[in-house]
PDB file of C-alpha atoms and ligand atoms in Angstrom:
ATOM      1  CA  UNK A   1      13.534  22.839   7.209  1.00 46.00           C
ATOM      2  CA  UNK A   2      14.046  20.153   9.839  1.00 49.00           C
ATOM      3  CA  UNK A   3      14.603  16.551   8.858  1.00 55.00           C
ATOM      4  CA  UNK A   4      11.685  14.327   9.772  1.00 53.00           C
ATOM      5  CA  UNK A   5      13.990  11.452  10.333  1.00 50.00           C
ATOM      6  CA  UNK A   6      16.269  13.529  12.501  1.00 47.00           C
ATOM      7  CA  UNK A   7      13.404  15.086  14.459  1.00 46.00           C
ATOM      8  CA  UNK A   8      12.047  11.683  15.143  1.00 48.00           C
ATOM      9  CA  UNK A   9      15.374  10.231  16.212  1.00 41.00           C
ATOM     10  CA  UNK A  10      15.129  12.424  19.334  1.00 38.00           C
ATOM     11  CA  UNK A  11      12.102  10.632  20.297  1.00 41.00           C
ATOM     12  CA  UNK A  12      13.258   7.133  19.505  1.00 38.00           C
ATOM     13  CA  UNK A  13      11.246   4.771  21.656  1.00 36.00           C
ATOM     14  CA  UNK A  14      11.753   1.087  22.359  1.00 36.00           C
ATOM     15  CA  UNK A  15       9.460   0.365  19.476  1.00 36.00           C
ATOM     16  CA  UNK A  16      11.519   2.580  17.184  1.00 38.00           C
ATOM     17  CA  UNK A  17      14.677   0.972  18.314  1.00 37.00           C
ATOM     18  CA  UNK A  18      13.241  -2.508  17.782  1.00 36.00           C
ATOM     19  CA  UNK A  19      12.108  -1.539  14.265  1.00 38.00           C
ATOM     20  CA  UNK A  20      15.507  -0.257  13.503  1.00 38.00           C
ATOM     21  CA  UNK A  21      17.223  -3.405  14.764  1.00 36.00           C
ATOM     22  CA  UNK A  22      14.840  -5.584  12.925  1.00 38.00           C
ATOM     23  CA  UNK A  23      15.247  -3.698   9.667  1.00 42.00           C
ATOM     24  CA  UNK A  24      18.934  -3.162   9.757  1.00 39.00           C
ATOM     25  CA  UNK A  25      18.849   0.440   8.603  1.00 42.00           C
ATOM     26  CA  UNK A  26      16.728   3.531   9.401  1.00 41.00           C
ATOM     27  CA  UNK A  27      15.615   3.696   5.787  1.00 43.00           C
ATOM     28  CA  UNK A  28      14.404   0.114   5.763  1.00 45.00           C
ATOM     29  CA  UNK A  29      12.764   0.664   9.160  1.00 41.00           C
ATOM     30  CA  UNK A  30      10.785   3.618   7.881  1.00 43.00           C
ATOM     31  CA  UNK A  31       9.943   1.845   4.703  1.00 45.00           C
ATOM     32  CA  UNK A  32       8.741  -1.196   6.547  1.00 40.00           C
ATOM     33  CA  UNK A  33       6.477   0.969   8.714  1.00 38.00           C
ATOM     34  CA  UNK A  34       5.213   3.487   6.181  1.00 40.00           C
ATOM     35  CA  UNK A  35       4.001   0.830   3.810  1.00 42.00           C
ATOM     36  CA  UNK A  36       1.675  -0.270   6.489  1.00 35.00           C
ATOM     37  CA  UNK A  37       2.171  -3.892   6.992  1.00 33.00           C
ATOM     38  CA  UNK A  38      -1.039  -5.804   7.764  1.00 34.00           C
ATOM     39  CA  UNK A  39      -0.541  -7.914  10.929  1.00 34.00           C
ATOM     40  CA  UNK A  40      -1.420 -11.067   9.100  1.00 37.00           C
ATOM     41  CA  UNK A  41       1.623 -10.699   6.857  1.00 34.00           C
ATOM     42  CA  UNK A  42       4.229  -9.551   9.419  1.00 35.00           C
ATOM     43  CA  UNK A  43       5.310 -13.136   9.963  1.00 35.00           C
ATOM     44  CA  UNK A  44       5.968 -13.537   6.388  1.00 36.00           C
ATOM     45  CA  UNK A  45       7.762 -10.402   5.423  1.00 33.00           C
ATOM     46  CA  UNK A  46      11.209 -11.523   6.485  1.00 33.00           C
ATOM     47  CA  UNK A  47      10.904 -14.065   3.665  1.00 33.00           C
ATOM     48  CA  UNK A  48      11.699 -11.226   1.225  1.00 28.00           C
ATOM     49  CA  UNK A  49      15.137 -12.555   0.171  1.00 29.00           C
ATOM     50  CA  UNK A  50      16.958 -12.620  -3.192  1.00 29.00           C
ATOM     51  CA  UNK A  51      19.817 -11.105  -4.983  1.00 27.00           C
ATOM     52  CA  UNK A  52      19.003  -9.736  -8.266  1.00 26.00           C
ATOM     53  CA  UNK A  53      16.830  -6.782  -9.387  1.00 31.00           C
ATOM     54  CA  UNK A  54      15.804  -7.611 -12.926  1.00 30.00           C
ATOM     55  CA  UNK A  55      14.091  -5.056 -15.063  1.00 31.00           C
ATOM     56  CA  UNK A  56      11.762  -6.455 -17.752  1.00 34.00           C
ATOM     57  CA  UNK A  57      10.095  -4.158 -20.256  1.00 34.00           C
ATOM     58  CA  UNK A  58       8.620  -4.698 -23.620  1.00 38.00           C
ATOM     59  CA  UNK A  59       6.656  -2.537 -25.856  1.00 40.00           C
ATOM     60  CA  UNK A  60       3.618  -4.926 -25.560  1.00 49.00           C
ATOM     61  CA  UNK A  61       3.591  -4.500 -21.869  1.00 58.00           C
ATOM     62  CA  UNK A  62       4.373  -0.786 -21.675  1.00 73.00           C
ATOM     63  CA  UNK A  63       0.762   0.083 -20.921  1.00 91.00           C
ATOM     64  CA  UNK A  64       0.392  -2.441 -18.100  1.00 93.00           C
ATOM     65  CA  UNK A  65       0.797  -1.152 -14.562  1.00 95.00           C
ATOM     66  CA  UNK A  66       0.354  -4.508 -12.841  1.00 96.00           C
ATOM     67  CA  UNK A  67       0.531  -8.061 -14.275  1.00 96.00           C
ATOM     68  CA  UNK A  68      -0.217 -11.085 -12.077  1.00 97.00           C
ATOM     69  CA  UNK A  69      -0.021 -14.546 -13.606  1.00 97.00           C
ATOM     70  CA  UNK A  70      -1.156 -17.674 -11.881  1.00 97.00           C
ATOM     71  CA  UNK A  71      -0.384 -16.190  -8.432  1.00 97.00           C
ATOM     72  CA  UNK A  72      -0.690 -18.540  -5.541  1.00 97.00           C
ATOM     73  CA  UNK A  73      -0.258 -17.962  -1.814  1.00 97.00           C
ATOM     74  CA  UNK A  74       0.100 -20.630   0.682  1.00 96.00           C
ATOM     75  CA  UNK A  75       0.300 -19.759   4.367  1.00 93.00           C
ATOM     76  CA  UNK A  76       0.356 -21.817   7.511  1.00 86.00           C
ATOM     77  CA  UNK A  77       2.872 -24.472   8.420  1.00 86.00           C
ATOM     78  CA  UNK A  78       4.639 -26.799   6.092  1.00 84.00           C
ATOM     79  CA  UNK A  79       2.728 -29.668   7.621  1.00 88.00           C
ATOM     80  CA  UNK A  80      -0.547 -27.905   7.368  1.00 89.00           C
ATOM     81  CA  UNK A  81      -0.449 -25.310   4.571  1.00 89.00           C
ATOM     82  CA  UNK A  82      -3.489 -23.293   3.646  1.00 93.00           C
ATOM     83  CA  UNK A  83      -3.872 -22.213   0.045  1.00 95.00           C
ATOM     84  CA  UNK A  84      -5.165 -18.609   0.248  1.00 97.00           C
ATOM     85  CA  UNK A  85      -4.752 -17.600  -3.393  1.00 98.00           C
ATOM     86  CA  UNK A  86      -5.325 -20.405  -5.846  1.00 97.00           C
ATOM     87  CA  UNK A  87      -3.948 -19.086  -9.148  1.00 97.00           C
ATOM     88  CA  UNK A  88      -4.883 -15.467  -9.738  1.00 98.00           C
ATOM     89  CA  UNK A  89      -4.494 -13.815 -13.203  1.00 97.00           C
ATOM     90  CA  UNK A  90      -4.895 -10.151 -13.369  1.00 98.00           C
ATOM     91  CA  UNK A  91      -3.737  -7.501 -15.749  1.00 97.00           C
ATOM     92  CA  UNK A  92      -4.267  -3.831 -14.778  1.00 97.00           C
ATOM     93  CA  UNK A  93      -3.569  -1.128 -17.450  1.00 96.00           C
ATOM     94  CA  UNK A  94      -1.810   2.079 -16.376  1.00 94.00           C
ATOM     95  CA  UNK A  95      -4.267   4.740 -15.159  1.00 94.00           C
ATOM     96  CA  UNK A  96      -7.115   2.320 -14.557  1.00 95.00           C
ATOM     97  CA  UNK A  97      -9.187   2.429 -11.345  1.00 96.00           C
ATOM     98  CA  UNK A  98     -10.021  -1.086 -10.187  1.00 97.00           C
ATOM     99  CA  UNK A  99     -12.193  -2.145  -7.248  1.00 97.00           C
ATOM    100  CA  UNK A 100     -11.690  -5.612  -5.683  1.00 97.00           C
ATOM    101  CA  UNK A 101     -14.925  -6.909  -4.046  1.00 96.00           C
ATOM    102  CA  UNK A 102     -15.542 -10.120  -2.407  1.00 96.00           C
ATOM    103  CA  UNK A 103     -16.689 -11.673   0.922  1.00 95.00           C
ATOM    104  CA  UNK A 104     -14.507 -11.584   4.026  1.00 94.00           C
ATOM    105  CA  UNK A 105     -11.806 -14.194   3.779  1.00 95.00           C
ATOM    106  CA  UNK A 106     -11.885 -14.410  -0.018  1.00 97.00           C
ATOM    107  CA  UNK A 107      -8.342 -13.272  -0.349  1.00 97.00           C
ATOM    108  CA  UNK A 108      -8.627  -9.547  -1.261  1.00 97.00           C
ATOM    109  CA  UNK A 109      -6.029  -8.262   1.200  1.00 95.00           C
ATOM    110  CA  UNK A 110      -3.771 -11.184   0.415  1.00 96.00           C
ATOM    111  CA  UNK A 111      -3.836 -10.297  -3.275  1.00 97.00           C
ATOM    112  CA  UNK A 112      -3.224  -6.638  -2.596  1.00 96.00           C
ATOM    113  CA  UNK A 113      -0.337  -7.459  -0.259  1.00 94.00           C
ATOM    114  CA  UNK A 114       1.353  -9.458  -3.174  1.00 95.00           C
ATOM    115  CA  UNK A 115       0.608  -6.914  -5.853  1.00 95.00           C
ATOM    116  CA  UNK A 116       1.988  -4.157  -3.641  1.00 93.00           C
ATOM    117  CA  UNK A 117       5.130  -6.067  -2.776  1.00 90.00           C
ATOM    118  CA  UNK A 118       4.267  -6.499   0.978  1.00 89.00           C
ATOM    119  CA  UNK A 119       3.908 -10.192   0.647  1.00 90.00           C
ATOM    120  CA  UNK A 120       5.747 -12.607  -1.624  1.00 91.00           C
ATOM    121  CA  UNK A 121       3.703 -15.053  -3.756  1.00 94.00           C
ATOM    122  CA  UNK A 122       4.168 -18.675  -3.237  1.00 94.00           C
ATOM    123  CA  UNK A 123       3.922 -19.253  -6.999  1.00 95.00           C
ATOM    124  CA  UNK A 124       3.305 -17.406 -10.213  1.00 96.00           C
ATOM    125  CA  UNK A 125       4.595 -14.091 -11.420  1.00 94.00           C
ATOM    126  CA  UNK A 126       4.059 -10.447 -10.419  1.00 94.00           C
ATOM    127  CA  UNK A 127       5.327  -7.517 -12.461  1.00 93.00           C
ATOM    128  CA  UNK A 128       4.678  -3.991 -11.364  1.00 91.00           C
ATOM    129  CA  UNK A 129       5.664  -1.232 -13.824  1.00 84.00           C
ATOM    130  CA  UNK A 130       7.668  -3.764 -15.715  1.00 85.00           C
ATOM    131  CA  UNK A 131       9.581  -4.942 -12.689  1.00 88.00           C
ATOM    132  CA  UNK A 132       9.549  -8.553 -11.815  1.00 91.00           C
ATOM    133  CA  UNK A 133       9.045  -8.689  -8.061  1.00 89.00           C
ATOM    134  CA  UNK A 134      10.085 -12.357  -7.863  1.00 89.00           C
ATOM    135  CA  UNK A 135      13.884 -11.930  -7.624  1.00 88.00           C
ATOM    136  CA  UNK A 136      13.970  -8.743  -5.634  1.00 89.00           C
ATOM    137  CA  UNK A 137      15.255  -8.794  -2.037  1.00 87.00           C
ATOM    138  CA  UNK A 138      13.737  -6.615   0.679  1.00 87.00           C
ATOM    139  CA  UNK A 139      15.789  -3.520  -0.011  1.00 88.00           C
ATOM    140  CA  UNK A 140      15.458  -3.728  -3.780  1.00 87.00           C
ATOM    141  CA  UNK A 141      11.661  -4.040  -3.322  1.00 85.00           C
ATOM    142  CA  UNK A 142      11.666  -0.998  -0.938  1.00 84.00           C
ATOM    143  CA  UNK A 143      13.556   1.015  -3.654  1.00 83.00           C
ATOM    144  CA  UNK A 144      11.247  -0.149  -6.466  1.00 82.00           C
ATOM    145  CA  UNK A 145       8.182   0.976  -4.463  1.00 81.00           C
ATOM    146  CA  UNK A 146       9.546   4.210  -2.997  1.00 78.00           C
ATOM    147  CA  UNK A 147       7.754   7.212  -4.427  1.00 74.00           C
ATOM    148  CA  UNK A 148       6.123   5.069  -7.123  1.00 85.00           C
ATOM    149  CA  UNK A 149       3.664   2.983  -5.006  1.00 91.00           C
ATOM    150  CA  UNK A 150       1.389   4.382  -2.308  1.00 92.00           C
ATOM    151  CA  UNK A 151      -0.314   1.926   0.036  1.00 91.00           C
ATOM    152  CA  UNK A 152      -3.048   2.445   2.558  1.00 90.00           C
ATOM    153  CA  UNK A 153      -4.001  -0.601   4.536  1.00 83.00           C
ATOM    154  CA  UNK A 154      -6.738  -1.235   7.026  1.00 81.00           C
ATOM    155  CA  UNK A 155      -4.555  -0.791  10.046  1.00 79.00           C
ATOM    156  CA  UNK A 156      -2.691   2.518   9.457  1.00 81.00           C
ATOM    157  CA  UNK A 157       0.758   1.654  10.753  1.00 86.00           C
ATOM    158  CA  UNK A 158       1.778   5.127  11.509  1.00 94.00           C
ATOM    159  CA  UNK A 159       4.978   5.526  13.351  1.00 94.00           C
ATOM    160  CA  UNK A 160       4.040   6.175  16.875  1.00 96.00           C
ATOM    161  CA  UNK A 161       7.033   8.351  17.763  1.00 96.00           C
ATOM    162  CA  UNK A 162       6.337  10.741  14.901  1.00 97.00           C
ATOM    163  CA  UNK A 163       3.773  13.504  14.548  1.00 98.00           C
ATOM    164  CA  UNK A 164       1.246  13.455  11.686  1.00 98.00           C
ATOM    165  CA  UNK A 165       3.356  15.796   9.643  1.00 98.00           C
ATOM    166  CA  UNK A 166       6.500  13.732  10.262  1.00 97.00           C
ATOM    167  CA  UNK A 167       4.783  10.543   9.293  1.00 97.00           C
ATOM    168  CA  UNK A 168       3.910  12.055   5.960  1.00 97.00           C
ATOM    169  CA  UNK A 169       7.214  13.830   5.500  1.00 97.00           C
ATOM    170  CA  UNK A 170       9.566  10.890   6.073  1.00 94.00           C
ATOM    171  CA  UNK A 171       8.586   8.938   2.886  1.00 90.00           C
ATOM    172  CA  UNK A 172       8.788  12.204   0.936  1.00 93.00           C
ATOM    173  CA  UNK A 173      12.351  12.819   2.296  1.00 93.00           C
ATOM    174  CA  UNK A 174      13.274   9.219   1.390  1.00 87.00           C
ATOM    175  CA  UNK A 175      11.882   9.726  -2.054  1.00 86.00           C
ATOM    176  CA  UNK A 176      14.124  12.769  -2.448  1.00 90.00           C
ATOM    177  CA  UNK A 177      11.669  15.657  -2.048  1.00 93.00           C
ATOM    178  CA  UNK A 178      13.551  18.721  -0.761  1.00 94.00           C
ATOM    179  CA  UNK A 179      10.325  20.412   0.354  1.00 95.00           C
ATOM    180  CA  UNK A 180       9.109  17.304   2.297  1.00 96.00           C
ATOM    181  CA  UNK A 181       7.648  19.261   5.311  1.00 97.00           C
ATOM    182  CA  UNK A 182       5.867  21.836   3.331  1.00 97.00           C
ATOM    183  CA  UNK A 183       4.404  19.236   1.007  1.00 96.00           C
ATOM    184  CA  UNK A 184       3.415  16.988   3.911  1.00 98.00           C
ATOM    185  CA  UNK A 185       1.662  19.894   5.651  1.00 98.00           C
ATOM    186  CA  UNK A 186      -0.299  20.710   2.448  1.00 96.00           C
ATOM    187  CA  UNK A 187      -1.284  16.971   1.948  1.00 94.00           C
ATOM    188  CA  UNK A 188      -2.577  16.904   5.500  1.00 96.00           C
ATOM    189  CA  UNK A 189      -4.534  20.174   4.915  1.00 95.00           C
ATOM    190  CA  UNK A 190      -5.993  18.382   1.859  1.00 91.00           C
ATOM    191  CA  UNK A 191      -7.414  15.609   3.978  1.00 91.00           C
ATOM    192  CA  UNK A 192      -8.765  18.160   6.496  1.00 91.00           C
ATOM    193  CA  UNK A 193      -5.997  17.718   9.124  1.00 96.00           C
ATOM    194  CA  UNK A 194      -4.276  21.077   8.916  1.00 96.00           C
ATOM    195  CA  UNK A 195      -5.006  21.509  12.542  1.00 97.00           C
ATOM    196  CA  UNK A 196      -3.526  18.169  13.645  1.00 97.00           C
ATOM    197  CA  UNK A 197      -0.059  18.478  12.099  1.00 98.00           C
ATOM    198  CA  UNK A 198       1.867  18.081  15.320  1.00 98.00           C
ATOM    199  CA  UNK A 199      -0.343  15.510  16.948  1.00 98.00           C
ATOM    200  CA  UNK A 200       0.998  12.004  17.518  1.00 98.00           C
ATOM    201  CA  UNK A 201      -0.952   8.992  16.268  1.00 96.00           C
ATOM    202  CA  UNK A 202      -2.176   8.205  19.795  1.00 97.00           C
ATOM    203  CA  UNK A 203      -3.702  11.663  19.990  1.00 97.00           C
ATOM    204  CA  UNK A 204      -5.685  11.155  16.757  1.00 96.00           C
ATOM    205  CA  UNK A 205      -8.953   9.348  16.271  1.00 91.00           C
ATOM    206  CA  UNK A 206      -9.106   6.181  14.100  1.00 87.00           C
ATOM    207  CA  UNK A 207     -10.538   8.283  11.222  1.00 87.00           C
ATOM    208  CA  UNK A 208      -7.867  10.911  11.560  1.00 91.00           C
ATOM    209  CA  UNK A 209      -5.183   8.279  11.551  1.00 92.00           C
ATOM    210  CA  UNK A 210      -6.707   6.856   8.388  1.00 89.00           C
ATOM    211  CA  UNK A 211      -6.506  10.274   6.812  1.00 92.00           C
ATOM    212  CA  UNK A 212      -2.855  10.616   7.734  1.00 94.00           C
ATOM    213  CA  UNK A 213      -2.249   7.183   6.281  1.00 93.00           C
ATOM    214  CA  UNK A 214      -3.947   8.338   2.977  1.00 91.00           C
ATOM    215  CA  UNK A 215      -1.993  11.626   2.884  1.00 94.00           C
ATOM    216  CA  UNK A 216       1.249   9.698   3.374  1.00 94.00           C
ATOM    217  CA  UNK A 217       0.318   7.310   0.556  1.00 92.00           C
ATOM    218  CA  UNK A 218      -0.607   9.909  -1.950  1.00 92.00           C
ATOM    219  CA  UNK A 219       1.979  12.669  -1.044  1.00 93.00           C
ATOM    220  CA  UNK A 220       4.783  11.574  -3.316  1.00 91.00           C
ATOM    221  CA  UNK A 221       2.438  11.462  -6.276  1.00 91.00           C
ATOM    222  CA  UNK A 222       2.798   7.659  -6.826  1.00 92.00           C
ATOM    223  CA  UNK A 223       2.158   5.899 -10.126  1.00 93.00           C
ATOM    224  CA  UNK A 224       0.045   3.341  -8.393  1.00 95.00           C
ATOM    225  CA  UNK A 225      -2.132   3.681  -5.258  1.00 94.00           C
ATOM    226  CA  UNK A 226      -3.326   0.595  -3.386  1.00 95.00           C
ATOM    227  CA  UNK A 227      -6.009   1.254  -0.725  1.00 94.00           C
ATOM    228  CA  UNK A 228      -7.554  -1.446   1.416  1.00 93.00           C
ATOM    229  CA  UNK A 229     -10.954  -0.248   2.733  1.00 91.00           C
ATOM    230  CA  UNK A 230      -9.724   3.398   2.636  1.00 89.00           C
ATOM    231  CA  UNK A 231     -13.006   4.684   3.872  1.00 84.00           C
ATOM    232  CA  UNK A 232     -13.659   1.946   6.440  1.00 82.00           C
ATOM    233  CA  UNK A 233     -13.039   4.125   9.467  1.00 76.00           C
ATOM    234  CA  UNK A 234     -14.584   7.371   8.117  1.00 80.00           C
ATOM    235  CA  UNK A 235     -18.049   8.902   8.556  1.00 84.00           C
ATOM    236  CA  UNK A 236     -20.067   9.445   5.491  1.00 83.00           C
ATOM    237  CA  UNK A 237     -19.026  13.030   4.776  1.00 83.00           C
ATOM    238  CA  UNK A 238     -15.319  12.442   5.325  1.00 81.00           C
ATOM    239  CA  UNK A 239     -15.444   9.215   3.423  1.00 85.00           C
ATOM    240  CA  UNK A 240     -16.955  11.145   0.435  1.00 85.00           C
ATOM    241  CA  UNK A 241     -14.223  13.780   0.687  1.00 82.00           C
ATOM    242  CA  UNK A 242     -11.502  11.045   0.798  1.00 82.00           C
ATOM    243  CA  UNK A 243     -12.909   9.266  -2.262  1.00 86.00           C
ATOM    244  CA  UNK A 244     -12.947  12.499  -4.124  1.00 86.00           C
ATOM    245  CA  UNK A 245      -9.265  13.060  -3.141  1.00 82.00           C
ATOM    246  CA  UNK A 246      -8.139   9.658  -4.148  1.00 86.00           C
ATOM    247  CA  UNK A 247      -9.810  10.021  -7.587  1.00 90.00           C
ATOM    248  CA  UNK A 248      -8.588  13.562  -8.072  1.00 86.00           C
ATOM    249  CA  UNK A 249      -5.023  12.270  -7.302  1.00 80.00           C
ATOM    250  CA  UNK A 250      -5.542   9.572  -9.801  1.00 84.00           C
ATOM    251  CA  UNK A 251      -6.595  11.904 -12.510  1.00 86.00           C
ATOM    252  CA  UNK A 252      -3.891  14.525 -11.826  1.00 83.00           C
ATOM    253  CA  UNK A 253      -1.103  11.977 -11.936  1.00 82.00           C
ATOM    254  CA  UNK A 254      -2.642   9.412 -14.312  1.00 89.00           C
ATOM    255  CA  UNK A 255      -2.095   7.039 -11.426  1.00 93.00           C
ATOM    256  CA  UNK A 256      -3.452   3.527 -11.283  1.00 95.00           C
ATOM    257  CA  UNK A 257      -5.757   3.006  -8.369  1.00 95.00           C
ATOM    258  CA  UNK A 258      -6.529  -0.319  -6.816  1.00 96.00           C
ATOM    259  CA  UNK A 259      -9.111  -0.320  -4.028  1.00 96.00           C
ATOM    260  CA  UNK A 260     -10.498  -2.979  -1.830  1.00 96.00           C
ATOM    261  CA  UNK A 261     -13.986  -2.073  -0.735  1.00 93.00           C
ATOM    262  CA  UNK A 262     -17.234  -3.435   0.579  1.00 90.00           C
ATOM    263  CA  UNK A 263     -18.870  -0.129  -0.514  1.00 87.00           C
ATOM    264  CA  UNK A 264     -20.826  -0.636  -3.791  1.00 86.00           C
ATOM    265  CA  UNK A 265     -20.915   3.146  -4.335  1.00 85.00           C
ATOM    266  CA  UNK A 266     -17.136   3.359  -4.187  1.00 89.00           C
ATOM    267  CA  UNK A 267     -16.875   0.364  -6.545  1.00 92.00           C
ATOM    268  CA  UNK A 268     -19.178   1.981  -9.062  1.00 91.00           C
ATOM    269  CA  UNK A 269     -16.749   5.007  -9.184  1.00 92.00           C
ATOM    270  CA  UNK A 270     -14.089   2.704 -10.596  1.00 95.00           C
ATOM    271  CA  UNK A 271     -13.387   1.791 -14.167  1.00 95.00           C
ATOM    272  CA  UNK A 272     -13.534  -1.943 -13.464  1.00 97.00           C
ATOM    273  CA  UNK A 273     -14.647  -4.223 -10.686  1.00 97.00           C
ATOM    274  CA  UNK A 274     -13.269  -7.706  -9.959  1.00 97.00           C
ATOM    275  CA  UNK A 275     -14.840 -10.059  -7.466  1.00 97.00           C
ATOM    276  CA  UNK A 276     -13.003 -12.671  -5.459  1.00 97.00           C
ATOM    277  CA  UNK A 277     -14.282 -15.782  -3.931  1.00 98.00           C
ATOM    278  CA  UNK A 278     -12.291 -18.430  -2.241  1.00 97.00           C
ATOM    279  CA  UNK A 279      -8.876 -17.345  -3.421  1.00 97.00           C
ATOM    280  CA  UNK A 280      -9.869 -16.781  -7.043  1.00 98.00           C
ATOM    281  CA  UNK A 281     -11.221 -13.949  -9.212  1.00 98.00           C
ATOM    282  CA  UNK A 282     -14.631 -15.099 -10.238  1.00 98.00           C
ATOM    283  CA  UNK A 283     -15.938 -12.027 -11.969  1.00 97.00           C
ATOM    284  CA  UNK A 284     -14.328  -9.171 -13.863  1.00 97.00           C
ATOM    285  CA  UNK A 285     -16.415  -6.342 -15.469  1.00 95.00           C
ATOM    286  CA  UNK A 286     -15.694  -2.878 -16.835  1.00 94.00           C
ATOM    287  CA  UNK A 287     -18.173  -0.204 -15.939  1.00 89.00           C
TER     288      UNK A 287
HETATM  289  N1  LIG B   1      -1.029 -15.883   8.323  1.00 58.11           N
HETATM  290  C1  LIG B   1      -2.079 -16.619   7.915  1.00 58.11           C
HETATM  291  N2  LIG B   1      -2.033 -17.908   8.053  1.00 58.11           N
HETATM  292  C2  LIG B   1      -3.160 -18.702   7.639  1.00 58.11           C
HETATM  293  N3  LIG B   1      -4.163 -18.138   7.102  1.00 58.11           N
HETATM  294  C3  LIG B   1      -4.283 -16.824   6.876  1.00 58.11           C
HETATM  295  C4  LIG B   1      -3.170 -15.991   7.307  1.00 58.11           C
HETATM  296  N4  LIG B   1      -3.488 -14.699   6.970  1.00 58.11           N
HETATM  297  C5  LIG B   1      -4.732 -14.710   6.395  1.00 58.11           C
HETATM  298  N5  LIG B   1      -5.178 -15.992   6.302  1.00 58.11           N
HETATM  299  C6  LIG B   1      -6.484 -16.453   5.785  1.00 58.11           C
HETATM  300  O1  LIG B   1      -6.439 -16.046   4.362  1.00 58.11           O
HETATM  301  C7  LIG B   1      -7.731 -15.877   3.922  1.00 58.11           C
HETATM  302  C8  LIG B   1      -7.846 -14.643   3.143  1.00 58.11           C
HETATM  303  O2  LIG B   1      -7.550 -13.521   4.006  1.00 58.11           O
HETATM  304  P1  LIG B   1      -7.630 -11.980   3.483  1.00 58.11           P
HETATM  305  O3  LIG B   1      -7.329 -11.111   4.646  1.00 58.11           O
HETATM  306  O4  LIG B   1      -6.820 -11.930   2.174  1.00 58.11           O
HETATM  307  O5  LIG B   1      -9.243 -11.881   3.140  1.00 58.11           O
HETATM  308  P2  LIG B   1     -10.032 -10.662   2.700  1.00 58.11           P
HETATM  309  O6  LIG B   1     -11.012 -11.023   1.516  1.00 58.11           O
HETATM  310  O7  LIG B   1      -9.193  -9.472   2.541  1.00 58.11           O
HETATM  311  O8  LIG B   1     -10.980 -10.510   4.038  1.00 58.11           O
HETATM  312  P3  LIG B   1     -11.523  -9.190   4.708  1.00 58.11           P
HETATM  313  O9  LIG B   1     -12.669  -8.701   3.757  1.00 58.11           O
HETATM  314  O10 LIG B   1     -12.239  -9.846   6.001  1.00 58.11           O
HETATM  315  O11 LIG B   1     -10.467  -8.299   4.985  1.00 58.11           O
HETATM  316  C9  LIG B   1      -8.635 -15.860   5.218  1.00 58.11           C
HETATM  317  O12 LIG B   1      -9.339 -17.069   5.289  1.00 58.11           O
HETATM  318  C10 LIG B   1      -7.614 -15.737   6.360  1.00 58.11           C
HETATM  319  O13 LIG B   1      -8.079 -16.412   7.456  1.00 58.11           O
END
């Protein structure tokens, strides 16, 4: 089987070269891209610095997938900071499906970015699968996420120089799957894109790109799936099929699923719904 990384290297573009330069290593470049950084956070990602990877586990926390304590996020300049998250506490048990609702600008994407390790909290504590994100540097965070955390964000961040199947296969290869291409092809078939395996992102519609991003996120069978408006670009029928796929994946792997949505129907499918307003969780109910 060809290597997705090797195949793509033949088509390295200026964008790819820039990503490589910025990341310092091909692995980090791919990791940076495949976790779909939201443009709002790109400025802040280089802030991922640290030296220790500390593992914390205790029997009392063994059933917790995600634990956030008094998480704050301050963006903007030092002279004019804006407090985006104002002290969020959230504990998500393993295997739970959780919908995050709230008006535009309430901080949903910011919270997801922190819980998924794309953004660093300004204060408070975040532990995912027992790992304290606080002290991890960028490489350690990427390693901690790889294969365990799948992320789908609103803007798909597919690598433009890779075909659909390569975009899905690369993270699989990095996670150590020997059958990365076969698995990637089958994931794309599952989201209805078996006929678009060798198309580049620019040759795909927004909804098709969204489905590639979803296939990429779920392909390694992650323990936690984060999805920011996963059906936002899809028509009703495709949206229904994608929701079924996400929930089927969650059930098959016992994965924890965290979804941001404006769709009340999708929220009702979840075990629990939290609502955000103005940087805080203001309601939390189990369904
Ligand atoms: N880099 C930034 N600098 C300053 N403020 C920012 C930055 N990025 C986001 N914000 C602000 O943070 C707030 C929360 O944004 P966020 O994207 O988390 O909201 P959201 O609830 O996900 O909104 P939506 O539903 O529209 O996606 C918004 O008011 C936004 O303007």
